[in-house]
Amino acid sequence: LGFIQMLKALAPSIVLAVMCALGVRRPTRAAVWFVFMIVAGTMLEVKGELEASLIGLALMMFSEFCEAVALVLTQRLLQDRKFSVMESMYIVSPPIVVCLSLAAFGMEVPRMVKSGDWRIVVDNSADFAGAAGLGLAVNWVTMMLIQATSSLFTKILNTVRCIC
């Protein structure tokens, strides 16, 4: 495993810390030990280049922290506030669309227009629509998993999937 995988393996511990900080339902002792085992096992297994830039490390940790906050807040909506998956998607989706659209229109669209690559989207509109539909399905299933289990279980499942 590489250095990036080692950093990603820290994600469950970050989710655990955010859960405690935000007062969301505490995980079981077994789940905490499982997080410890994942982190310790990954740290022992990592091979390869261990040199990291400070900026890259800071960006990676900030990304992991933001993802942990998003997962824990989603769990709060779905479990503590008893929202359905549909209600949660209705609340969460508009701000996400605004943020992603601002980033795309600021960084990607001008280059696409200048180079003429916007035609790729038009020529393959069915593929792009299919990818959007799959993205919606992934978000839906993730929210259902968080509602049924917890944000920590979701992150552990994702980490184990990436390691194996």
mmCIF file of C-alpha atoms in Angstrom:
data_model
loop_
_atom_site.group_PDB
_atom_site.id
_atom_site.type_symbol
_atom_site.label_atom_id
_atom_site.label_comp_id
_atom_site.label_asym_id
_atom_site.label_seq_id
_atom_site.Cartn_x
_atom_site.Cartn_y
_atom_site.Cartn_z
ATOM 1 C CA LEU A 1 0.000 0.000 0.000
ATOM 2 C CA GLY A 2 1.121 3.525 -0.649
ATOM 3 C CA PHE A 3 1.211 6.661 1.430
ATOM 4 C CA ILE A 4 -2.164 7.883 0.131
ATOM 5 C CA GLN A 5 -3.824 4.606 1.186
ATOM 6 C CA MET A 6 -2.281 4.993 4.627
ATOM 7 C CA LEU A 7 -3.763 8.473 4.916
ATOM 8 C CA LYS A 8 -7.144 7.208 3.701
ATOM 9 C CA ALA A 9 -7.036 4.462 6.315
ATOM 10 C CA LEU A 10 -7.045 7.213 8.959
ATOM 11 C CA ALA A 11 -10.512 8.288 7.780
ATOM 12 C CA PRO A 12 -12.488 6.057 10.188
ATOM 13 C CA SER A 13 -10.572 7.498 13.134
ATOM 14 C CA ILE A 14 -11.336 11.019 11.905
ATOM 15 C CA VAL A 15 -15.036 10.113 11.588
ATOM 16 C CA LEU A 16 -14.896 8.702 15.115
ATOM 17 C CA ALA A 17 -13.407 11.951 16.444
ATOM 18 C CA VAL A 18 -16.006 14.079 14.618
ATOM 19 C CA MET A 19 -18.813 11.866 15.957
ATOM 20 C CA CYS A 20 -17.577 12.447 19.504
ATOM 21 C CA ALA A 21 -17.088 16.183 18.921
ATOM 22 C CA LEU A 22 -20.592 16.665 17.485
ATOM 23 C CA GLY A 23 -22.286 14.475 20.067
ATOM 24 C CA VAL A 24 -23.661 11.935 17.613
ATOM 25 C CA ARG A 25 -24.511 8.440 18.855
ATOM 26 C CA ARG A 26 -21.378 6.788 20.235
ATOM 27 C CA PRO A 27 -20.185 3.685 18.405
ATOM 28 C CA THR A 28 -19.783 0.364 20.163
ATOM 29 C CA ARG A 29 -16.513 -0.634 21.790
ATOM 30 C CA ALA A 30 -16.083 -3.284 19.075
ATOM 31 C CA ALA A 31 -16.356 -0.632 16.350
ATOM 32 C CA VAL A 32 -13.720 1.519 18.054
ATOM 33 C CA TRP A 33 -11.359 -1.474 18.263
ATOM 34 C CA PHE A 34 -12.056 -2.277 14.610
ATOM 35 C CA VAL A 35 -11.058 1.284 13.656
ATOM 36 C CA PHE A 36 -7.879 0.907 15.697
ATOM 37 C CA MET A 37 -7.074 -2.392 13.949
ATOM 38 C CA ILE A 38 -7.592 -0.892 10.484
ATOM 39 C CA VAL A 39 -5.372 2.100 11.216
ATOM 40 C CA ALA A 40 -2.645 0.047 12.933
ATOM 41 C CA GLY A 41 -2.695 -2.675 10.281
ATOM 42 C CA THR A 42 -2.481 -0.203 7.439
ATOM 43 C CA MET A 43 0.367 1.701 9.091
ATOM 44 C CA LEU A 44 2.321 -1.557 9.461
ATOM 45 C CA GLU A 45 1.605 -2.665 5.885
ATOM 46 C CA VAL A 46 2.407 0.545 4.026
ATOM 47 C CA LYS A 47 5.252 0.301 1.531
ATOM 48 C CA GLY A 48 6.712 2.694 -0.953
ATOM 49 C CA GLU A 49 7.666 6.329 -0.916
ATOM 50 C CA LEU A 50 6.937 7.974 2.402
ATOM 51 C CA GLU A 51 8.051 11.468 1.482
ATOM 52 C CA ALA A 52 5.183 13.888 1.551
ATOM 53 C CA SER A 53 4.839 17.571 0.885
ATOM 54 C CA LEU A 54 3.370 19.625 3.678
ATOM 55 C CA ILE A 55 0.781 21.185 1.351
ATOM 56 C CA GLY A 56 -0.292 17.791 -0.018
ATOM 57 C CA LEU A 57 -0.571 16.338 3.472
ATOM 58 C CA ALA A 58 -2.582 19.339 4.683
ATOM 59 C CA LEU A 59 -4.959 19.120 1.693
ATOM 60 C CA MET A 60 -5.449 15.388 2.194
ATOM 61 C CA MET A 61 -6.179 15.768 5.913
ATOM 62 C CA PHE A 62 -8.539 18.696 5.246
ATOM 63 C CA SER A 63 -10.353 16.574 2.648
ATOM 64 C CA GLU A 64 -10.688 13.675 5.093
ATOM 65 C CA PHE A 65 -11.960 16.030 7.800
ATOM 66 C CA CYS A 66 -14.574 17.598 5.489
ATOM 67 C CA GLU A 67 -15.775 14.166 4.375
ATOM 68 C CA ALA A 68 -16.038 13.050 8.009
ATOM 69 C CA VAL A 69 -18.098 16.130 8.917
ATOM 70 C CA ALA A 70 -20.396 15.527 5.932
ATOM 71 C CA LEU A 71 -20.929 11.881 6.902
ATOM 72 C CA VAL A 72 -21.610 12.668 10.555
ATOM 73 C CA LEU A 73 -24.016 15.505 9.712
ATOM 74 C CA THR A 74 -25.803 13.175 7.292
ATOM 75 C CA GLN A 75 -26.112 10.636 10.107
ATOM 76 C CA ARG A 76 -27.530 13.364 12.356
ATOM 77 C CA LEU A 77 -30.175 14.200 9.733
ATOM 78 C CA LEU A 78 -31.114 10.597 9.053
ATOM 79 C CA GLN A 79 -31.010 9.133 12.557
ATOM 80 C CA ASP A 80 -31.241 11.894 15.170
ATOM 81 C CA ARG A 81 -33.665 14.129 13.259
ATOM 82 C CA LYS A 82 -35.526 11.124 11.716
ATOM 83 C CA PHE A 83 -35.434 12.478 8.161
ATOM 84 C CA SER A 84 -36.044 10.071 5.308
ATOM 85 C CA VAL A 85 -33.432 9.591 2.600
ATOM 86 C CA MET A 86 -35.628 11.570 0.186
ATOM 87 C CA GLU A 87 -35.966 14.496 2.616
ATOM 88 C CA SER A 88 -32.232 14.495 3.258
ATOM 89 C CA MET A 89 -31.438 14.498 -0.463
ATOM 90 C CA TYR A 90 -33.916 17.367 -0.887
ATOM 91 C CA ILE A 91 -32.092 19.405 1.772
ATOM 92 C CA VAL A 92 -28.507 18.489 0.907
ATOM 93 C CA SER A 93 -28.613 18.478 -2.910
ATOM 94 C CA PRO A 94 -29.199 22.179 -3.712
ATOM 95 C CA PRO A 95 -26.125 23.485 -1.825
ATOM 96 C CA ILE A 96 -24.014 20.706 -3.357
ATOM 97 C CA VAL A 97 -25.213 21.611 -6.863
ATOM 98 C CA VAL A 98 -24.420 25.291 -6.251
ATOM 99 C CA CYS A 99 -20.906 24.576 -4.953
ATOM 100 C CA LEU A 100 -20.041 22.127 -7.729
ATOM 101 C CA SER A 101 -21.516 24.413 -10.409
ATOM 102 C CA LEU A 102 -19.527 27.405 -9.179
ATOM 103 C CA ALA A 103 -16.336 25.344 -9.241
ATOM 104 C CA ALA A 104 -17.092 23.927 -12.704
ATOM 105 C CA PHE A 105 -18.062 27.265 -14.233
ATOM 106 C CA GLY A 106 -15.029 28.906 -12.690
ATOM 107 C CA MET A 107 -12.388 26.323 -13.535
ATOM 108 C CA GLU A 108 -13.581 23.897 -16.207
ATOM 109 C CA VAL A 109 -16.189 25.463 -18.479
ATOM 110 C CA PRO A 110 -13.983 28.315 -19.789
ATOM 111 C CA ARG A 111 -11.305 25.805 -20.874
ATOM 112 C CA MET A 112 -13.932 23.498 -22.392
ATOM 113 C CA VAL A 113 -15.411 26.338 -24.429
ATOM 114 C CA LYS A 114 -12.013 27.647 -25.513
ATOM 115 C CA SER A 115 -10.780 24.227 -26.672
ATOM 116 C CA GLY A 116 -14.128 23.100 -28.101
ATOM 117 C CA ASP A 117 -14.283 20.124 -25.762
ATOM 118 C CA TRP A 118 -17.868 21.024 -24.784
ATOM 119 C CA ARG A 119 -18.870 19.089 -27.898
ATOM 120 C CA ILE A 120 -17.762 15.872 -26.168
ATOM 121 C CA VAL A 121 -20.553 16.382 -23.625
ATOM 122 C CA VAL A 122 -23.112 17.053 -26.350
ATOM 123 C CA ASP A 123 -21.985 14.128 -28.516
ATOM 124 C CA ASN A 124 -22.044 11.720 -25.557
ATOM 125 C CA SER A 125 -25.026 13.124 -23.684
ATOM 126 C CA ALA A 126 -26.511 9.668 -23.007
ATOM 127 C CA ASP A 127 -23.262 8.547 -21.361
ATOM 128 C CA PHE A 128 -23.138 11.696 -19.227
ATOM 129 C CA ALA A 129 -26.789 11.264 -18.232
ATOM 130 C CA GLY A 130 -26.074 7.643 -17.300
ATOM 131 C CA ALA A 131 -23.087 8.694 -15.187
ATOM 132 C CA ALA A 132 -25.255 11.293 -13.445
ATOM 133 C CA GLY A 133 -27.896 8.657 -12.744
ATOM 134 C CA LEU A 134 -25.291 6.296 -11.301
ATOM 135 C CA GLY A 135 -23.952 9.131 -9.131
ATOM 136 C CA LEU A 136 -27.448 9.721 -7.791
ATOM 137 C CA ALA A 137 -27.833 5.990 -7.088
ATOM 138 C CA VAL A 138 -24.516 5.873 -5.207
ATOM 139 C CA ASN A 139 -25.538 8.846 -3.052
ATOM 140 C CA TRP A 140 -28.945 7.281 -2.402
ATOM 141 C CA VAL A 141 -27.452 3.930 -1.350
ATOM 142 C CA THR A 142 -24.832 5.661 0.819
ATOM 143 C CA MET A 143 -27.544 7.594 2.655
ATOM 144 C CA MET A 144 -29.569 4.404 3.105
ATOM 145 C CA LEU A 145 -26.484 2.693 4.558
ATOM 146 C CA ILE A 146 -25.848 5.596 6.951
ATOM 147 C CA GLN A 147 -29.496 5.549 8.004
ATOM 148 C CA ALA A 148 -29.419 1.798 8.660
ATOM 149 C CA THR A 149 -25.995 1.698 10.363
ATOM 150 C CA SER A 150 -23.813 4.749 11.012
ATOM 151 C CA SER A 151 -21.357 7.088 9.363
ATOM 152 C CA LEU A 152 -18.520 5.182 11.030
ATOM 153 C CA PHE A 153 -19.672 1.831 9.604
ATOM 154 C CA THR A 154 -19.981 3.420 6.164
ATOM 155 C CA LYS A 155 -16.414 4.729 6.370
ATOM 156 C CA ILE A 156 -15.054 1.422 7.713
ATOM 157 C CA LEU A 157 -16.781 -0.451 4.881
ATOM 158 C CA ASN A 158 -15.312 1.946 2.310
ATOM 159 C CA THR A 159 -11.820 1.699 3.834
ATOM 160 C CA VAL A 160 -11.873 -2.108 3.871
ATOM 161 C CA ARG A 161 -13.099 -2.086 0.260
ATOM 162 C CA CYS A 162 -10.178 0.136 -0.776
ATOM 163 C CA ILE A 163 -7.604 -1.955 1.100
ATOM 164 C CA CYS A 164 -8.733 -5.322 -0.253
#
